[in-house]
């Protein structure tokens, strides 16, 4: 038998989603809490009324309409996907497709951009952030122009560095480039300053958002994008019919209706992030990067050993491989409950006292 796979498929990395069962899981920027009980109850009630025998009908449209209303845009400007991962993949697909389609994105940033660029048969053009992980909008604009890019991508606030551009800086980029611009706002709820309104002024801008982080719905796989109607229409063509299942759509619909219920926990996460940032800053030999998200990036000597130490006490953080560009010796720690955060902090402090003196 001769199994002839697509060209270069063998070179694509496999995503291994299986994880150890950590006692304190702060490695994936998830919400550490399940849905608020009151919200969960409404979700379960809604799910109990689903017609499992029918293809999705008005559920997609209902959620799109709710989202559109919130941003004061037309429903035709919303596309819903299986997590913002699917949205990002489809945007790359729509603007990639041949060796002349360059896709510029910052490094370090979301590691999947490089993989989506390859999957979309576009050409990845990494743009290096400076030593403090800042993105200079003018330099970024030049890089986009000089490479003749077809798509520029910015993650704001940025994962895994945690820092953010201002809406003015985003606008400068949107106005300064003459190609498609994808803004990944996976963590914007923790920052509070979205650039969605710029979609009305800049038809090249697409903003991707997710239910997975601030809204604690990572399991349901729901994300969406907001763009000009023509752009949304074109991206929409890249999806299969009925690509969203009714269970996820119905659950997201309730969560979105009840999104005010999430405000206190988002505020609590931000307060915890500030508290832990200050604590970490006082540990000698640990470099801490300012964050506008639900995680904090740190850099430390012997990071591999620190990671192993944390793992052995049941704490799972994100350790970057030594060849991840710009992230040597870095660990990313998601914000958990105050108790979890205290324990992670104490473990790091202990490691430094014992091993880095
Ligand atoms: C988590 C994350 C996403 C994707 O999340 P989904 O669960 O697919 O919605 C997208 N971009 C960044 C930067 C992320 O960190």
mmCIF file of C-alpha atoms and ligand atoms in Angstrom:
data_model
loop_
_atom_site.group_PDB
_atom_site.id
_atom_site.type_symbol
_atom_site.label_atom_id
_atom_site.label_comp_id
_atom_site.label_asym_id
_atom_site.label_seq_id
_atom_site.Cartn_x
_atom_site.Cartn_y
_atom_site.Cartn_z
ATOM 1 C CA UNK A 1 0.000 0.000 0.000
ATOM 2 C CA UNK A 2 1.160 3.496 -0.762
ATOM 3 C CA UNK A 3 -0.109 6.210 1.553
ATOM 4 C CA UNK A 4 0.695 9.507 -0.118
ATOM 5 C CA UNK A 5 0.049 12.290 2.303
ATOM 6 C CA UNK A 6 -0.085 15.989 1.567
ATOM 7 C CA UNK A 7 3.320 17.550 0.993
ATOM 8 C CA UNK A 8 5.216 18.301 4.229
ATOM 9 C CA UNK A 9 2.455 16.889 6.445
ATOM 10 C CA UNK A 10 5.053 14.603 8.025
ATOM 11 C CA UNK A 11 7.009 17.693 9.098
ATOM 12 C CA UNK A 12 4.058 19.273 10.922
ATOM 13 C CA UNK A 13 4.341 19.035 14.708
ATOM 14 C CA UNK A 14 1.649 16.983 16.471
ATOM 15 C CA UNK A 15 -0.195 18.859 19.170
ATOM 16 C CA UNK A 16 -0.179 16.720 22.270
ATOM 17 C CA UNK A 17 -3.121 17.870 24.343
ATOM 18 C CA UNK A 18 -2.804 15.162 26.949
ATOM 19 C CA UNK A 19 -1.637 16.590 30.229
ATOM 20 C CA UNK A 20 -0.624 15.406 33.634
ATOM 21 C CA UNK A 21 -3.230 15.696 36.312
ATOM 22 C CA UNK A 22 -1.744 18.627 38.203
ATOM 23 C CA UNK A 23 -2.989 19.515 41.660
ATOM 24 C CA UNK A 24 -2.522 23.161 40.724
ATOM 25 C CA UNK A 25 -2.975 23.615 36.988
ATOM 26 C CA UNK A 26 -1.674 27.003 35.918
ATOM 27 C CA UNK A 27 -0.184 26.105 32.541
ATOM 28 C CA UNK A 28 -2.886 26.894 29.968
ATOM 29 C CA UNK A 29 -4.355 30.276 30.975
ATOM 30 C CA UNK A 30 -7.720 28.671 31.595
ATOM 31 C CA UNK A 31 -10.143 30.017 34.146
ATOM 32 C CA UNK A 32 -9.283 28.195 37.342
ATOM 33 C CA UNK A 33 -12.989 28.153 38.299
ATOM 34 C CA UNK A 34 -15.787 26.394 36.481
ATOM 35 C CA UNK A 35 -18.811 28.456 35.421
ATOM 36 C CA UNK A 36 -20.505 30.396 38.216
ATOM 37 C CA UNK A 37 -23.102 27.930 39.661
ATOM 38 C CA UNK A 38 -26.011 30.184 38.722
ATOM 39 C CA UNK A 39 -24.789 30.348 35.100
ATOM 40 C CA UNK A 40 -24.049 26.626 34.975
ATOM 41 C CA UNK A 41 -27.582 25.848 36.108
ATOM 42 C CA UNK A 42 -29.028 27.925 33.270
ATOM 43 C CA UNK A 43 -26.673 26.275 30.771
ATOM 44 C CA UNK A 44 -27.722 22.780 31.896
ATOM 45 C CA UNK A 45 -31.407 23.714 31.650
ATOM 46 C CA UNK A 46 -30.834 25.052 28.155
ATOM 47 C CA UNK A 47 -28.940 21.908 27.111
ATOM 48 C CA UNK A 48 -31.803 19.738 28.348
ATOM 49 C CA UNK A 49 -34.056 21.309 25.712
ATOM 50 C CA UNK A 50 -31.832 20.594 22.710
ATOM 51 C CA UNK A 51 -33.247 18.768 19.682
ATOM 52 C CA UNK A 52 -30.333 16.392 19.196
ATOM 53 C CA UNK A 53 -31.900 14.953 16.059
ATOM 54 C CA UNK A 54 -31.826 18.238 14.144
ATOM 55 C CA UNK A 55 -28.997 20.044 12.400
ATOM 56 C CA UNK A 56 -28.193 23.382 14.021
ATOM 57 C CA UNK A 57 -30.850 25.882 13.140
ATOM 58 C CA UNK A 58 -31.241 29.310 14.717
ATOM 59 C CA UNK A 59 -28.653 28.800 17.494
ATOM 60 C CA UNK A 60 -25.740 30.165 15.446
ATOM 61 C CA UNK A 61 -27.717 33.143 14.335
ATOM 62 C CA UNK A 62 -28.978 33.884 17.875
ATOM 63 C CA UNK A 63 -25.464 34.013 19.295
ATOM 64 C CA UNK A 64 -24.130 36.050 16.369
ATOM 65 C CA UNK A 65 -26.964 38.514 16.854
ATOM 66 C CA UNK A 66 -26.236 38.908 20.559
ATOM 67 C CA UNK A 67 -22.544 39.517 19.895
ATOM 68 C CA UNK A 68 -23.326 41.962 17.082
ATOM 69 C CA UNK A 69 -25.679 43.907 19.325
ATOM 70 C CA UNK A 70 -23.033 44.187 22.026
ATOM 71 C CA UNK A 71 -20.514 45.723 19.603
ATOM 72 C CA UNK A 72 -23.106 47.757 17.668
ATOM 73 C CA UNK A 73 -22.233 46.063 14.397
ATOM 74 C CA UNK A 74 -24.328 44.142 11.904
ATOM 75 C CA UNK A 75 -24.835 40.404 12.367
ATOM 76 C CA UNK A 76 -23.172 39.893 8.974
ATOM 77 C CA UNK A 77 -19.919 41.104 10.600
ATOM 78 C CA UNK A 78 -19.733 38.195 13.035
ATOM 79 C CA UNK A 79 -18.330 34.721 12.329
ATOM 80 C CA UNK A 80 -18.395 32.085 15.105
ATOM 81 C CA UNK A 81 -15.846 29.284 15.207
ATOM 82 C CA UNK A 82 -14.689 26.303 17.238
ATOM 83 C CA UNK A 83 -12.576 28.362 19.586
ATOM 84 C CA UNK A 84 -10.726 31.395 18.283
ATOM 85 C CA UNK A 85 -8.181 28.778 17.144
ATOM 86 C CA UNK A 86 -10.504 27.858 14.311
ATOM 87 C CA UNK A 87 -11.144 31.520 13.513
ATOM 88 C CA UNK A 88 -7.407 32.223 13.333
ATOM 89 C CA UNK A 89 -6.775 29.137 11.216
ATOM 90 C CA UNK A 90 -9.487 30.170 8.745
ATOM 91 C CA UNK A 91 -8.215 33.750 8.509
ATOM 92 C CA UNK A 92 -4.752 32.369 7.728
ATOM 93 C CA UNK A 93 -6.336 30.012 5.206
ATOM 94 C CA UNK A 94 -8.247 32.844 3.548
ATOM 95 C CA UNK A 95 -5.205 35.095 3.223
ATOM 96 C CA UNK A 96 -2.584 32.394 2.672
ATOM 97 C CA UNK A 97 -2.552 29.733 0.023
ATOM 98 C CA UNK A 98 0.595 30.286 -2.042
ATOM 99 C CA UNK A 99 4.328 30.956 -1.677
ATOM 100 C CA UNK A 100 3.822 34.668 -2.399
ATOM 101 C CA UNK A 101 1.396 35.098 0.518
ATOM 102 C CA UNK A 102 3.516 36.357 3.402
ATOM 103 C CA UNK A 103 2.096 36.359 6.916
ATOM 104 C CA UNK A 104 3.841 38.624 9.436
ATOM 105 C CA UNK A 105 3.427 37.975 13.165
ATOM 106 C CA UNK A 106 5.430 38.889 16.282
ATOM 107 C CA UNK A 107 7.847 36.520 17.995
ATOM 108 C CA UNK A 108 7.571 35.589 20.804
ATOM 109 C CA UNK A 109 3.818 35.368 20.601
ATOM 110 C CA UNK A 110 1.210 32.635 20.221
ATOM 111 C CA UNK A 111 3.176 29.626 18.976
ATOM 112 C CA UNK A 112 0.336 28.458 16.724
ATOM 113 C CA UNK A 113 0.695 31.370 14.263
ATOM 114 C CA UNK A 114 3.731 29.748 12.704
ATOM 115 C CA UNK A 115 1.938 26.434 12.396
ATOM 116 C CA UNK A 116 -1.224 27.968 10.909
ATOM 117 C CA UNK A 117 0.898 29.876 8.393
ATOM 118 C CA UNK A 118 2.414 26.605 7.255
ATOM 119 C CA UNK A 119 -0.909 24.764 7.268
ATOM 120 C CA UNK A 120 -2.401 27.554 5.161
ATOM 121 C CA UNK A 121 0.507 27.237 2.721
ATOM 122 C CA UNK A 122 1.501 30.818 3.303
ATOM 123 C CA UNK A 123 4.973 32.027 4.234
ATOM 124 C CA UNK A 124 5.648 32.839 7.899
ATOM 125 C CA UNK A 125 7.562 36.089 8.398
ATOM 126 C CA UNK A 126 8.436 36.423 12.112
ATOM 127 C CA UNK A 127 8.827 39.952 13.489
ATOM 128 C CA UNK A 128 11.064 40.012 16.543
ATOM 129 C CA UNK A 129 9.892 41.900 19.630
ATOM 130 C CA UNK A 130 12.560 43.927 21.444
ATOM 131 C CA UNK A 131 14.358 42.687 24.572
ATOM 132 C CA UNK A 132 11.484 43.858 26.785
ATOM 133 C CA UNK A 133 9.026 42.144 24.437
ATOM 134 C CA UNK A 134 7.711 45.483 23.195
ATOM 135 C CA UNK A 135 6.393 45.887 19.673
ATOM 136 C CA UNK A 136 7.332 49.150 17.973
ATOM 137 C CA UNK A 137 4.367 49.968 15.699
ATOM 138 C CA UNK A 138 6.537 51.872 13.187
ATOM 139 C CA UNK A 139 8.992 49.010 12.851
ATOM 140 C CA UNK A 140 6.138 46.534 12.591
ATOM 141 C CA UNK A 141 4.510 48.596 9.825
ATOM 142 C CA UNK A 142 7.830 48.710 7.957
ATOM 143 C CA UNK A 143 8.297 44.957 8.313
ATOM 144 C CA UNK A 144 4.789 44.350 6.959
ATOM 145 C CA UNK A 145 5.355 46.708 4.031
ATOM 146 C CA UNK A 146 8.895 45.587 3.213
ATOM 147 C CA UNK A 147 7.926 41.937 3.116
ATOM 148 C CA UNK A 148 4.947 42.659 0.871
ATOM 149 C CA UNK A 149 2.792 40.844 3.437
ATOM 150 C CA UNK A 150 -0.732 39.714 2.686
ATOM 151 C CA UNK A 151 -1.693 39.313 6.343
ATOM 152 C CA UNK A 152 -0.336 40.907 9.539
ATOM 153 C CA UNK A 153 -1.150 39.416 12.931
ATOM 154 C CA UNK A 154 -0.908 40.968 16.393
ATOM 155 C CA UNK A 155 -1.918 39.352 19.673
ATOM 156 C CA UNK A 156 -3.061 41.995 22.170
ATOM 157 C CA UNK A 157 -2.400 41.616 25.050
ATOM 158 C CA UNK A 158 0.341 39.286 23.904
ATOM 159 C CA UNK A 159 0.618 35.641 24.886
ATOM 160 C CA UNK A 160 3.004 34.561 26.438
ATOM 161 C CA UNK A 161 4.663 37.885 27.321
ATOM 162 C CA UNK A 162 1.562 39.517 28.866
ATOM 163 C CA UNK A 163 2.211 43.074 27.700
ATOM 164 C CA UNK A 164 -0.164 45.138 25.578
ATOM 165 C CA UNK A 165 -0.258 47.826 22.941
ATOM 166 C CA UNK A 166 -2.606 50.776 23.410
ATOM 167 C CA UNK A 167 -5.661 51.081 21.172
ATOM 168 C CA UNK A 168 -3.918 54.090 19.574
ATOM 169 C CA UNK A 169 -0.939 51.910 18.662
ATOM 170 C CA UNK A 170 -3.269 49.294 17.188
ATOM 171 C CA UNK A 171 -4.967 52.002 15.177
ATOM 172 C CA UNK A 172 -1.617 53.233 13.924
ATOM 173 C CA UNK A 173 -0.845 49.747 12.615
ATOM 174 C CA UNK A 174 -4.313 49.320 11.052
ATOM 175 C CA UNK A 175 -3.924 52.653 9.265
ATOM 176 C CA UNK A 176 -0.273 52.150 8.341
ATOM 177 C CA UNK A 177 -0.426 48.788 6.587
ATOM 178 C CA UNK A 178 -2.208 48.028 3.352
ATOM 179 C CA UNK A 179 -3.052 44.371 3.854
ATOM 180 C CA UNK A 180 -5.341 42.287 6.052
ATOM 181 C CA UNK A 181 -4.783 42.747 9.800
ATOM 182 C CA UNK A 182 -5.792 40.079 12.321
ATOM 183 C CA UNK A 183 -5.915 41.188 15.943
ATOM 184 C CA UNK A 184 -6.095 38.303 18.427
ATOM 185 C CA UNK A 185 -7.815 39.574 21.580
ATOM 186 C CA UNK A 186 -7.911 36.282 23.512
ATOM 187 C CA UNK A 187 -7.035 38.052 26.799
ATOM 188 C CA UNK A 188 -8.624 41.465 26.261
ATOM 189 C CA UNK A 189 -11.178 41.067 29.071
ATOM 190 C CA UNK A 190 -8.302 41.264 31.572
ATOM 191 C CA UNK A 191 -6.929 44.377 29.857
ATOM 192 C CA UNK A 192 -10.231 46.180 29.343
ATOM 193 C CA UNK A 193 -9.209 48.025 26.184
ATOM 194 C CA UNK A 194 -10.528 46.369 23.063
ATOM 195 C CA UNK A 195 -9.916 47.632 19.536
ATOM 196 C CA UNK A 196 -13.160 46.145 18.169
ATOM 197 C CA UNK A 197 -14.572 49.606 17.454
ATOM 198 C CA UNK A 198 -11.764 50.182 14.943
ATOM 199 C CA UNK A 199 -13.377 47.569 12.674
ATOM 200 C CA UNK A 200 -15.900 50.246 11.660
ATOM 201 C CA UNK A 201 -13.124 52.531 10.467
ATOM 202 C CA UNK A 202 -10.580 50.026 9.091
ATOM 203 C CA UNK A 203 -11.999 47.424 6.713
ATOM 204 C CA UNK A 204 -8.683 45.518 6.766
ATOM 205 C CA UNK A 205 -9.099 44.749 10.495
ATOM 206 C CA UNK A 206 -10.454 41.452 11.848
ATOM 207 C CA UNK A 207 -10.665 40.990 15.620
ATOM 208 C CA UNK A 208 -10.683 37.457 17.070
ATOM 209 C CA UNK A 209 -12.177 36.812 20.517
ATOM 210 C CA UNK A 210 -12.764 33.708 22.603
ATOM 211 C CA UNK A 211 -15.009 32.249 25.305
ATOM 212 C CA UNK A 212 -12.099 30.079 26.488
ATOM 213 C CA UNK A 213 -10.236 32.380 28.851
ATOM 214 C CA UNK A 214 -12.205 35.036 30.785
ATOM 215 C CA UNK A 215 -15.506 33.191 30.303
ATOM 216 C CA UNK A 216 -14.208 29.827 31.449
ATOM 217 C CA UNK A 217 -15.563 27.912 28.445
ATOM 218 C CA UNK A 218 -12.405 26.303 27.053
ATOM 219 C CA UNK A 219 -14.128 22.900 26.987
ATOM 220 C CA UNK A 220 -16.930 24.116 24.709
ATOM 221 C CA UNK A 221 -14.610 25.484 21.967
ATOM 222 C CA UNK A 222 -16.293 28.748 21.033
ATOM 223 C CA UNK A 223 -14.666 31.825 19.575
ATOM 224 C CA UNK A 224 -15.742 34.516 17.150
ATOM 225 C CA UNK A 225 -14.512 37.309 14.951
ATOM 226 C CA UNK A 226 -15.699 40.781 14.108
ATOM 227 C CA UNK A 227 -14.817 42.256 10.718
ATOM 228 C CA UNK A 228 -16.190 44.333 7.861
ATOM 229 C CA UNK A 229 -19.186 42.564 6.224
ATOM 230 C CA UNK A 230 -17.216 41.701 3.037
ATOM 231 C CA UNK A 231 -14.334 40.227 5.050
ATOM 232 C CA UNK A 232 -16.680 38.223 7.300
ATOM 233 C CA UNK A 233 -18.448 36.923 4.204
ATOM 234 C CA UNK A 234 -15.172 35.738 2.631
ATOM 235 C CA UNK A 235 -13.869 34.125 5.834
ATOM 236 C CA UNK A 236 -17.293 32.501 6.261
ATOM 237 C CA UNK A 237 -16.785 30.622 2.984
ATOM 238 C CA UNK A 238 -13.879 28.690 4.459
ATOM 239 C CA UNK A 239 -16.060 26.908 7.036
ATOM 240 C CA UNK A 240 -18.008 23.701 6.548
ATOM 241 C CA UNK A 241 -21.787 23.896 6.744
ATOM 242 C CA UNK A 242 -22.943 23.362 10.341
ATOM 243 C CA UNK A 243 -19.410 23.622 11.679
ATOM 244 C CA UNK A 244 -20.641 24.713 15.114
ATOM 245 C CA UNK A 245 -22.486 22.168 17.236
ATOM 246 C CA UNK A 246 -25.662 23.170 19.037
ATOM 247 C CA UNK A 247 -24.405 22.183 22.493
ATOM 248 C CA UNK A 248 -21.561 24.697 22.347
ATOM 249 C CA UNK A 249 -23.659 27.382 20.692
ATOM 250 C CA UNK A 250 -26.483 27.067 23.222
ATOM 251 C CA UNK A 251 -24.061 27.086 26.160
ATOM 252 C CA UNK A 252 -22.208 30.119 24.783
ATOM 253 C CA UNK A 253 -25.509 31.895 24.182
ATOM 254 C CA UNK A 254 -26.415 31.618 27.874
ATOM 255 C CA UNK A 255 -22.908 32.566 29.012
ATOM 256 C CA UNK A 256 -22.930 35.618 26.758
ATOM 257 C CA UNK A 257 -26.351 36.678 28.048
ATOM 258 C CA UNK A 258 -25.011 36.365 31.572
ATOM 259 C CA UNK A 259 -21.566 37.840 30.965
ATOM 260 C CA UNK A 260 -22.020 40.432 33.724
ATOM 261 C CA UNK A 261 -21.795 37.507 36.165
ATOM 262 C CA UNK A 262 -18.149 37.115 35.130
ATOM 263 C CA UNK A 263 -17.102 40.687 35.871
ATOM 264 C CA UNK A 264 -16.320 40.104 39.584
ATOM 265 C CA UNK A 265 -14.086 37.123 38.822
ATOM 266 C CA UNK A 266 -12.280 38.959 36.029
ATOM 267 C CA UNK A 267 -11.638 41.802 38.487
ATOM 268 C CA UNK A 268 -10.466 39.302 41.104
ATOM 269 C CA UNK A 269 -8.055 37.723 38.606
ATOM 270 C CA UNK A 270 -6.626 41.135 37.746
ATOM 271 C CA UNK A 271 -6.226 41.977 41.449
ATOM 272 C CA UNK A 272 -4.493 38.644 42.049
ATOM 273 C CA UNK A 273 -2.223 39.186 39.060
ATOM 274 C CA UNK A 274 -1.119 42.509 40.556
ATOM 275 C CA UNK A 275 -0.609 40.992 43.989
ATOM 276 C CA UNK A 276 1.461 38.087 42.669
ATOM 277 C CA UNK A 277 3.428 40.376 40.340
ATOM 278 C CA UNK A 278 4.519 42.482 43.340
ATOM 279 C CA UNK A 279 5.421 39.397 45.348
ATOM 280 C CA UNK A 280 7.436 37.847 42.513
ATOM 281 C CA UNK A 281 9.214 41.144 41.858
ATOM 282 C CA UNK A 282 10.656 40.987 45.349
ATOM 283 C CA UNK A 283 12.271 37.614 44.795
ATOM 284 C CA UNK A 284 15.887 38.160 43.811
ATOM 285 C CA UNK A 285 17.089 36.492 40.592
ATOM 286 C CA UNK A 286 13.599 36.198 39.178
ATOM 287 C CA UNK A 287 12.783 38.524 36.316
ATOM 288 C CA UNK A 288 9.049 39.308 36.114
ATOM 289 C CA UNK A 289 7.377 40.797 33.062
ATOM 290 C CA UNK A 290 4.422 43.206 33.472
ATOM 291 C CA UNK A 291 1.131 41.666 32.403
ATOM 292 C CA UNK A 292 -2.323 42.799 31.299
ATOM 293 C CA UNK A 293 -3.649 39.238 31.167
ATOM 294 C CA UNK A 294 -4.521 36.300 33.439
ATOM 295 C CA UNK A 295 -0.924 35.051 33.483
ATOM 296 C CA UNK A 296 2.584 36.243 34.313
ATOM 297 C CA UNK A 297 5.808 35.459 32.463
ATOM 298 C CA UNK A 298 8.960 35.070 34.521
ATOM 299 C CA UNK A 299 12.575 34.388 33.622
ATOM 300 C CA UNK A 300 14.981 32.579 35.876
ATOM 301 C CA UNK A 301 18.275 30.769 35.760
ATOM 302 C CA UNK A 302 17.833 27.016 35.996
ATOM 303 C CA UNK A 303 14.260 27.389 34.738
ATOM 304 C CA UNK A 304 14.220 23.748 33.729
ATOM 305 C CA UNK A 305 15.065 22.708 37.270
ATOM 306 C CA UNK A 306 12.506 25.147 38.685
ATOM 307 C CA UNK A 307 9.868 23.688 36.372
ATOM 308 C CA UNK A 308 10.738 20.158 37.487
ATOM 309 C CA UNK A 309 10.571 21.230 41.123
ATOM 310 C CA UNK A 310 7.128 22.767 40.629
ATOM 311 C CA UNK A 311 5.941 19.665 38.776
ATOM 312 C CA UNK A 312 7.130 17.424 41.569
ATOM 313 C CA UNK A 313 4.945 19.374 43.990
ATOM 314 C CA UNK A 314 1.935 18.990 41.690
ATOM 315 C CA UNK A 315 2.139 22.459 40.144
ATOM 316 C CA UNK A 316 1.903 22.659 36.360
ATOM 317 C CA UNK A 317 3.210 25.871 34.756
ATOM 318 C CA UNK A 318 4.132 26.453 31.118
ATOM 319 C CA UNK A 319 7.831 25.980 30.488
ATOM 320 C CA UNK A 320 9.142 26.981 27.084
ATOM 321 C CA UNK A 321 11.549 24.773 25.254
ATOM 322 C CA UNK A 322 15.080 26.209 25.098
ATOM 323 C CA UNK A 323 14.733 26.693 21.349
ATOM 324 C CA UNK A 324 11.491 28.727 21.557
ATOM 325 C CA UNK A 325 12.678 32.048 20.099
ATOM 326 C CA UNK A 326 13.120 34.754 22.746
ATOM 327 C CA UNK A 327 11.774 32.622 25.593
ATOM 328 C CA UNK A 328 14.891 30.956 26.893
ATOM 329 C CA UNK A 329 14.565 30.292 30.635
ATOM 330 C CA UNK A 330 11.001 31.591 30.704
ATOM 331 C CA UNK A 331 8.030 30.159 32.564
ATOM 332 C CA UNK A 332 4.442 31.298 32.129
ATOM 333 C CA UNK A 333 2.198 31.062 35.158
ATOM 334 C CA UNK A 334 -1.568 31.450 34.898
ATOM 335 C CA UNK A 335 -3.395 33.193 37.729
ATOM 336 C CA UNK A 336 -5.380 30.771 39.879
ATOM 337 C CA UNK A 337 -7.253 31.179 43.137
ATOM 338 C CA UNK A 338 -5.467 33.196 45.874
ATOM 339 C CA UNK A 339 -4.596 29.931 47.642
ATOM 340 C CA UNK A 340 -3.165 28.407 44.465
ATOM 341 C CA UNK A 341 -1.209 31.570 43.695
ATOM 342 C CA UNK A 342 0.224 31.685 47.213
ATOM 343 C CA UNK A 343 1.370 28.116 46.899
ATOM 344 C CA UNK A 344 3.010 28.670 43.513
ATOM 345 C CA UNK A 345 4.722 31.787 44.847
ATOM 346 C CA UNK A 346 5.977 29.985 47.951
ATOM 347 C CA UNK A 347 7.379 27.151 45.829
ATOM 348 C CA UNK A 348 9.267 29.574 43.572
ATOM 349 C CA UNK A 349 10.591 31.512 46.547
ATOM 350 C CA UNK A 350 11.801 28.331 48.182
ATOM 351 C CA UNK A 351 13.532 27.189 44.994
ATOM 352 C CA UNK A 352 15.363 30.504 44.656
ATOM 353 C CA UNK A 353 16.445 30.446 48.308
ATOM 354 C CA UNK A 354 17.792 26.924 47.973
ATOM 355 C CA UNK A 355 19.186 26.861 44.444
ATOM 356 C CA UNK A 356 19.956 30.350 43.186
ATOM 357 C CA UNK A 357 22.037 31.820 45.982
HETATM 358 C C1 LIG B 1 -5.878 30.557 24.145
HETATM 359 C C2 LIG B 1 -5.556 31.375 22.950
HETATM 360 C C3 LIG B 1 -6.301 31.310 21.758
HETATM 361 C C4 LIG B 1 -7.301 30.289 21.410
HETATM 362 O O1 LIG B 1 -8.182 29.896 22.286
HETATM 363 P P1 LIG B 1 -9.451 29.067 21.836
HETATM 364 O O2 LIG B 1 -9.679 28.183 22.980
HETATM 365 O O3 LIG B 1 -9.175 28.336 20.576
HETATM 366 O O4 LIG B 1 -10.502 30.102 21.644
HETATM 367 C C5 LIG B 1 -5.999 32.161 20.734
HETATM 368 N N1 LIG B 1 -4.996 33.025 20.822
HETATM 369 C C6 LIG B 1 -4.250 33.101 21.915
HETATM 370 C C7 LIG B 1 -3.147 34.073 21.938
HETATM 371 C C8 LIG B 1 -4.486 32.281 22.998
HETATM 372 O O5 LIG B 1 -3.690 32.348 24.065
#
